[in-house]
mmCIF file of C-alpha atoms and ligand atoms in Angstrom:
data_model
loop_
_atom_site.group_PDB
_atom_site.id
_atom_site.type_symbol
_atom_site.label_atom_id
_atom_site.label_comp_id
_atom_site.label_asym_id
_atom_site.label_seq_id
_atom_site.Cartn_x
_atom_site.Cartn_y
_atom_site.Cartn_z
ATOM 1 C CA UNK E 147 8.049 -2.157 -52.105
ATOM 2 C CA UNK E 148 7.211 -5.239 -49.442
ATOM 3 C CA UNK E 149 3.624 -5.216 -48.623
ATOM 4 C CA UNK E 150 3.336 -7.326 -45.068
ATOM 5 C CA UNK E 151 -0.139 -8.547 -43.982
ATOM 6 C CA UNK E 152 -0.232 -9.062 -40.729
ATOM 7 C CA UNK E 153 -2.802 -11.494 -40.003
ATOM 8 C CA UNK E 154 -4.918 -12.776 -37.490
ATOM 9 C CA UNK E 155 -7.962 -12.111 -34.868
ATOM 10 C CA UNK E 156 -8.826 -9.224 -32.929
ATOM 11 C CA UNK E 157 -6.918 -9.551 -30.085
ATOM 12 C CA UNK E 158 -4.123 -11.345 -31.389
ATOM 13 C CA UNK E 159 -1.345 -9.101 -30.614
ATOM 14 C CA UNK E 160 -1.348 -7.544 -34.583
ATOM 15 C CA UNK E 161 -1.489 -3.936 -33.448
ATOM 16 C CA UNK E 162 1.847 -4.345 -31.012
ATOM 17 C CA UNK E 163 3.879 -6.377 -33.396
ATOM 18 C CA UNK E 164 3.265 -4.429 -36.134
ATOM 19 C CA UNK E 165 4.305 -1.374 -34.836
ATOM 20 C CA UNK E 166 7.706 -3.302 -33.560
ATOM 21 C CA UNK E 167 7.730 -4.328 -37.576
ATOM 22 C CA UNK E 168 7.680 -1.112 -39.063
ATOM 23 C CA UNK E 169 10.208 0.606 -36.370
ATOM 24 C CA UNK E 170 12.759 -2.091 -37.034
ATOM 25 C CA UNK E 171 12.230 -2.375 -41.289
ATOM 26 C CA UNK E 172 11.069 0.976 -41.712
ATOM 27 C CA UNK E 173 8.147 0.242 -42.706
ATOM 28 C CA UNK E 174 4.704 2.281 -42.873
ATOM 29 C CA UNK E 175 1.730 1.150 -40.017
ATOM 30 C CA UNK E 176 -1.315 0.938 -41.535
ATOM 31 C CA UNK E 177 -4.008 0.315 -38.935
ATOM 32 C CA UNK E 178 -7.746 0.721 -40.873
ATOM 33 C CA UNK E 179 -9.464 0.170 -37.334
ATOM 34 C CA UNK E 180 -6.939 3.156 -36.233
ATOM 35 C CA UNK E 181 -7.650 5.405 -39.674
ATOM 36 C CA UNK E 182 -11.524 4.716 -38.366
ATOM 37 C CA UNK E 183 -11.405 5.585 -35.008
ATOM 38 C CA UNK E 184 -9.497 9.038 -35.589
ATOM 39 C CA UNK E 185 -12.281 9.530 -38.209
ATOM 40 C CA UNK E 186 -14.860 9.200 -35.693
ATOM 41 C CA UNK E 187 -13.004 11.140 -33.140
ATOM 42 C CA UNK E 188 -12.489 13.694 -35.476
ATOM 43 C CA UNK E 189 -16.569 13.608 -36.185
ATOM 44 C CA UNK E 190 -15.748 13.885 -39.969
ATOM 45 C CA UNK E 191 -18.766 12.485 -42.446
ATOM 46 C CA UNK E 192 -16.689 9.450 -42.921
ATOM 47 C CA UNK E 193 -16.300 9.003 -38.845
ATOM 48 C CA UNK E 194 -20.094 9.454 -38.499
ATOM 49 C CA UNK E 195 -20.937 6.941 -41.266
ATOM 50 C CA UNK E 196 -18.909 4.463 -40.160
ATOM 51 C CA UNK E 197 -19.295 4.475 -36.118
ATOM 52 C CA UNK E 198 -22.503 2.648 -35.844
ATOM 53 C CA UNK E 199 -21.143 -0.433 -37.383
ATOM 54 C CA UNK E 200 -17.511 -0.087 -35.496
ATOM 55 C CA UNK E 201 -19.768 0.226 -32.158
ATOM 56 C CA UNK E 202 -21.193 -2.817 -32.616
ATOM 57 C CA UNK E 203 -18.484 -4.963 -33.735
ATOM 58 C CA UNK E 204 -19.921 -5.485 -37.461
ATOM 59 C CA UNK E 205 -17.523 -4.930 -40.623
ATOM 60 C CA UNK E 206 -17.435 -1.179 -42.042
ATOM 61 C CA UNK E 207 -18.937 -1.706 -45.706
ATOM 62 C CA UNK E 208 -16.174 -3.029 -48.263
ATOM 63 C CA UNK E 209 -16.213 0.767 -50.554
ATOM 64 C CA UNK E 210 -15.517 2.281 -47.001
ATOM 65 C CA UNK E 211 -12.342 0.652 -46.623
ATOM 66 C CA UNK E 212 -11.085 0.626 -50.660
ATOM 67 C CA UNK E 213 -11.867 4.361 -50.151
ATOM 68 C CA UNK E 214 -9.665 4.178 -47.160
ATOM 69 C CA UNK E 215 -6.885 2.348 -49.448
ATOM 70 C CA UNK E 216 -6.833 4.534 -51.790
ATOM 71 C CA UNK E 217 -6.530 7.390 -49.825
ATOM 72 C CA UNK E 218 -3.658 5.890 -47.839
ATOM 73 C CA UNK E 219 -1.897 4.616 -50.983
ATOM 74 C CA UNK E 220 -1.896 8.114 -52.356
ATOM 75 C CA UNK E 221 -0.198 9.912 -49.152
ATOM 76 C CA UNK E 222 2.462 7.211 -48.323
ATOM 77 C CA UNK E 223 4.729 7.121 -51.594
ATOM 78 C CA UNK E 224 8.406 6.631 -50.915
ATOM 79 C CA UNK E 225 8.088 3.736 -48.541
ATOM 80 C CA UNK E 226 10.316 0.570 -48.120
ATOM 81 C CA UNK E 227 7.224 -0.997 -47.366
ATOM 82 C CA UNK E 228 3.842 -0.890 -45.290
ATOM 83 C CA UNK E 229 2.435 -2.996 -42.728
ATOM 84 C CA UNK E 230 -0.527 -3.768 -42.874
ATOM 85 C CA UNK E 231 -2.872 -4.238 -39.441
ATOM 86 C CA UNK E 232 -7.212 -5.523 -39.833
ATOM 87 C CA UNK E 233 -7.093 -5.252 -43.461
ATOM 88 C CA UNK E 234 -8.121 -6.665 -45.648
ATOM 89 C CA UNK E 235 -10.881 -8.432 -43.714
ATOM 90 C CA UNK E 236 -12.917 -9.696 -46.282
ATOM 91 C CA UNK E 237 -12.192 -11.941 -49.957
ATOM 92 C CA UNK E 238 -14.098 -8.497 -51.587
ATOM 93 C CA UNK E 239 -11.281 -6.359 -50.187
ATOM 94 C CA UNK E 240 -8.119 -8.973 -50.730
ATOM 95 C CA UNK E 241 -9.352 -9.055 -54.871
ATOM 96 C CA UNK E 242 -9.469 -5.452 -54.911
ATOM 97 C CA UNK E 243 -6.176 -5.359 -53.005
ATOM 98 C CA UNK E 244 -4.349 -7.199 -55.335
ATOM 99 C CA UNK E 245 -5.790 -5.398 -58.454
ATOM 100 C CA UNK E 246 -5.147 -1.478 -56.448
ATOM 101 C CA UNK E 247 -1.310 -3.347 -56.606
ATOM 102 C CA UNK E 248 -1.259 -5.077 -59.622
ATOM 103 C CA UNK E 249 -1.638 -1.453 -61.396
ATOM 104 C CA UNK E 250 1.325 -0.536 -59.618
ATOM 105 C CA UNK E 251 3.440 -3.294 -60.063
ATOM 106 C CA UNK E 252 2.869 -4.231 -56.893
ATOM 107 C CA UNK E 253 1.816 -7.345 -54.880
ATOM 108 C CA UNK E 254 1.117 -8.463 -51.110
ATOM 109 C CA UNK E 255 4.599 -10.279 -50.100
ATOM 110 C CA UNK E 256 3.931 -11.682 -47.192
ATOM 111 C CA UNK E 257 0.972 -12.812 -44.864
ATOM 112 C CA UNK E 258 1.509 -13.483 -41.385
ATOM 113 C CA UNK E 259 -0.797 -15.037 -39.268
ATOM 114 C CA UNK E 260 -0.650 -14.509 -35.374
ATOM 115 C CA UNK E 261 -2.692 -17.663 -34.140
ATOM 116 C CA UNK E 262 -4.655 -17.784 -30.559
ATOM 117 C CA UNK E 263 -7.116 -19.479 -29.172
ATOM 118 C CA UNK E 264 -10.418 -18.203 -28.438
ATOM 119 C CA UNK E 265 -10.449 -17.725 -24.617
ATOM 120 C CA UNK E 266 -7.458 -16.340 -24.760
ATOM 121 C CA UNK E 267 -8.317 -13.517 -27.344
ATOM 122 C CA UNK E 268 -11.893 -12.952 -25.498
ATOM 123 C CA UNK E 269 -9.003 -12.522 -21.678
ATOM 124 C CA UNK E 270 -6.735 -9.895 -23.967
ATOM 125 C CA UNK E 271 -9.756 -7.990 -25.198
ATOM 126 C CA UNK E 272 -11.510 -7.514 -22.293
ATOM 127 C CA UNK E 273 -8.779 -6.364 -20.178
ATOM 128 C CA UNK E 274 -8.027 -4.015 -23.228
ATOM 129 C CA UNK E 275 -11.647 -2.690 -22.558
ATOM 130 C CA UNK E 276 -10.928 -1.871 -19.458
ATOM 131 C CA UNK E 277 -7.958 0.208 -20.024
ATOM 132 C CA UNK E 278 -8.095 1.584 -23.100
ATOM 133 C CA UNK E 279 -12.138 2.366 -22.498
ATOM 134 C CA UNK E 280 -12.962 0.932 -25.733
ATOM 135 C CA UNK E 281 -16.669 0.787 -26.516
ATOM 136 C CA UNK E 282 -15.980 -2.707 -28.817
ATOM 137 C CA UNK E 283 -14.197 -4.305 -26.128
ATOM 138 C CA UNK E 284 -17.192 -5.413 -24.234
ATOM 139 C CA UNK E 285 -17.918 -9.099 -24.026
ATOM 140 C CA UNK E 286 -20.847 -9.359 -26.136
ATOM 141 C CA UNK E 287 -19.252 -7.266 -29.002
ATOM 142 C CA UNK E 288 -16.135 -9.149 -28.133
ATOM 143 C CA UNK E 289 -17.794 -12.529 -29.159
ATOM 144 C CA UNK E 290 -19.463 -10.953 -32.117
ATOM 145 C CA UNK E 291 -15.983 -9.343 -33.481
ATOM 146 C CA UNK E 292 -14.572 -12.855 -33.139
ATOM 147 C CA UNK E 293 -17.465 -14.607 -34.989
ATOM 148 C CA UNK E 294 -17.532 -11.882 -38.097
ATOM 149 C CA UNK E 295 -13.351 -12.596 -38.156
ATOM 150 C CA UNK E 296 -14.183 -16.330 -38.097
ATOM 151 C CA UNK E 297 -17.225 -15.966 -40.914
ATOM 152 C CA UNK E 298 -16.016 -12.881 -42.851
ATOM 153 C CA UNK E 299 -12.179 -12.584 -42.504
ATOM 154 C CA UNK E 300 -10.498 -16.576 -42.076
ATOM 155 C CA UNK E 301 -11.645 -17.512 -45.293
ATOM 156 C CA UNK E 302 -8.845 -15.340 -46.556
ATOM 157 C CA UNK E 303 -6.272 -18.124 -45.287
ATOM 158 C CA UNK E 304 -7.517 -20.389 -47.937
ATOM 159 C CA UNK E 305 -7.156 -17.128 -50.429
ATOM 160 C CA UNK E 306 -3.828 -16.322 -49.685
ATOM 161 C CA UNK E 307 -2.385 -20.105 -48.818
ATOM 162 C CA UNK E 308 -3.179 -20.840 -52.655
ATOM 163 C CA UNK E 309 -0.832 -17.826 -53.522
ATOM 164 C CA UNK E 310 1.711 -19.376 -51.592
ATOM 165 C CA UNK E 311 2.279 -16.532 -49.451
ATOM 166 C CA UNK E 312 0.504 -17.526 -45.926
ATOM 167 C CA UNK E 313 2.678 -18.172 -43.039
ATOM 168 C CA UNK E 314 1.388 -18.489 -39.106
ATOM 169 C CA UNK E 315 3.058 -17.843 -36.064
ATOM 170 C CA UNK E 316 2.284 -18.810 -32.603
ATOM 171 C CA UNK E 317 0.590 -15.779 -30.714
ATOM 172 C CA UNK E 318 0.995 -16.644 -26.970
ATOM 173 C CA UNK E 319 4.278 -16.830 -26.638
ATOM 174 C CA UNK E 320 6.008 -13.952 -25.014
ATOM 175 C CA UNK E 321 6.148 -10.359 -27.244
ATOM 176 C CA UNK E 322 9.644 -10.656 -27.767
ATOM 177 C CA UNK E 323 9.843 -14.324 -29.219
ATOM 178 C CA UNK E 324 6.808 -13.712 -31.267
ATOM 179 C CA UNK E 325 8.450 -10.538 -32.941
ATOM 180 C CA UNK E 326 11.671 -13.270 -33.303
ATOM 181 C CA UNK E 327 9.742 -15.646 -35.276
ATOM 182 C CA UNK E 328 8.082 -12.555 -37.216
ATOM 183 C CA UNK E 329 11.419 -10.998 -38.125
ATOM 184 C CA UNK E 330 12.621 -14.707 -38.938
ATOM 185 C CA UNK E 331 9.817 -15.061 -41.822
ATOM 186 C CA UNK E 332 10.213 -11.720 -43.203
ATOM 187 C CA UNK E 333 13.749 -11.822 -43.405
ATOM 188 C CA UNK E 334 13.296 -14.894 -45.308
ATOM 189 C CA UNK E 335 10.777 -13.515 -47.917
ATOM 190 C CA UNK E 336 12.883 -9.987 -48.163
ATOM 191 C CA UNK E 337 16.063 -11.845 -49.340
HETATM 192 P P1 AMP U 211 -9.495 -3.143 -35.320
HETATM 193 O O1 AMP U 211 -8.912 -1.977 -34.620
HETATM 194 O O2 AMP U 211 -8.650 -3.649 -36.455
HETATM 195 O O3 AMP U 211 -9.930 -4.247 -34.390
HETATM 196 O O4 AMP U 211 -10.848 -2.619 -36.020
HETATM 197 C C1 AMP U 211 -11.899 -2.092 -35.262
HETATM 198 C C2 AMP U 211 -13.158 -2.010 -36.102
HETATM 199 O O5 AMP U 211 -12.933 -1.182 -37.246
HETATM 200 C C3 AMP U 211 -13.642 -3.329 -36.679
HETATM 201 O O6 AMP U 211 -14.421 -4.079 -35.753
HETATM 202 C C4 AMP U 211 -14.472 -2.841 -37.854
HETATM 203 O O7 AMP U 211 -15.719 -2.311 -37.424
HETATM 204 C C5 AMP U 211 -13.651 -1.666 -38.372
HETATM 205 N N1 AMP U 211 -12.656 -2.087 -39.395
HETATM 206 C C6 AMP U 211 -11.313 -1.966 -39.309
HETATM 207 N N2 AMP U 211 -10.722 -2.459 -40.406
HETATM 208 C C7 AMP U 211 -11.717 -2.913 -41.201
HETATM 209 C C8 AMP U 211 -11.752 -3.570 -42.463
HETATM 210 N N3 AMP U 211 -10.632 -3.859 -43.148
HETATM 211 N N4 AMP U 211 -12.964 -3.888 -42.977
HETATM 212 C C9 AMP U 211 -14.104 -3.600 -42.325
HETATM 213 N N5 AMP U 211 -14.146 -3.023 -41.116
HETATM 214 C C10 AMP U 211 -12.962 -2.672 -40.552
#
C-alpha cells in the first residue's frame, strides 16, 4: 500500500496532478477540502459544523479531519495506494497520521511538494474564484489561506524531511512536465 502526500500551497496545482496520479497508478484521490465541501453541500451536521471555518479560510479543527481519516480509511480497503490532496495540514494531524498507519503496517511513502511563489498562487486562486464561484477564493481569504499554510501547514517540511521522505517539484512549469517530474519521483520510491 503506497501512501503519496502530495504537498504544497493552496493553489499549487495539487488537486489537478493528483487526480492525473491516481488515473495513471491507480491510486485512490483523497481530497479532505473535497470530502468538506460535499459535506456542506450535502448540509449534513458535519457540513454545518465545519463551513464557518472553510468560509473564512481558517483550518477545520484537527478531530474534524482524523474523524474524516478514519472514515475514509475504513471505506477504501483494497487499494494500490491513495493520494493524498490538503492533508495533513497540521504536525497534530501528520503524528496521528503516522500512528492511524503504523497500526496497520502502514506508513506515508512519499511526500511531494509542488513549490510556487506567492503571486503566482494568489493569480491561480483568484481566477479559480471566478470560475469555479468559490466563496474562499476571494483575495482577502486568499491571503489568509496562504498565511495559515505558511504558519500551520510548512512546518511539516521540516517533519517529514527528517523522515527522509520529502521531495519538491517545481510548480510553474507546464501541467504535463510537472506530472513528468511527479511520475519520475514516484517511480523511484515504488521500485
Ligand atoms: P482545499 O480544497 O484543500 O484548499 O481545502 C479547503 C478548505 O477545507 C481549507 O481552507 C480548510 O478550511 C478545509 N480543510 C481541508 N483539508 C483540511 C485539513 N487537512 N485540515 C484542516 N482543514 C482542512
Amino acid at each position: 500500500m503506497f501512501h503519496l502526500i502530495l504537498f504544497g500551497p493552496p493553489g499549487a496545482g495539487k488537486g489537478t496532478q493528483s487526480k492525473n496520479i491516481a488515473r495513471k497508478y491507480g491510486y485512490i484521490h483523497i481530497s479532505t477540502g473535497d470530502i468538506l465541501r460535499a459535506e456542506i453541500r450535502a448540509q449534513s451536521e458535519l457540513g454545518k459544523r465545519v463551513r464557518a471555518f472553510m468560509d473564512q479560510g481558517e483550518l477545520v479543527p484537527d478531530e474534524v479531519l482524523l474523524g474524516v481519516l478514519r472514515e475514509v480509511m475504513d471505506r477504501e480497503k483494497d487499494v494500490n495506494g491513495f493520494v493524498w490532496d490538503g492533508f495533513p495540514r497540521t504536525l497534530v494531524q501528520a503524528e496521528a497520521f503516522d500512528q492511524v498507519l503504523a497500526a496497520r503496517g502502514e506508513k506515508v511513502n512519499l511526500v511531494l511538494a509542488l513549490e510556487v511563489e506567492l503571486h503566482e498562487l494568489v493569480r491561480r486562486l483568484v481566477n479559480r474564484g471566478k470560475e469555479d464561484r468559490r466563496v474562499d477564493d476571494t483575495e482577502d481569504i486568499i491571503l489568509q489561506r496562504q498565511r495559515i499554510y505558511r504558519d500551520m501547514t510548512q512546518p511539516l517540511i521540516a517533519f517529514y524531511r527528517e523522515q527522509g521522505k520529502f521531495v519538491s517539484v517545481s510548480g510553474i512549469q507546464p501541467i504535463e512536465k510537472v506530472f513528468d517530474d511527479i511520475c519520475r519521483n514516484i517511480d523511484l520510491y515504488t521500485q
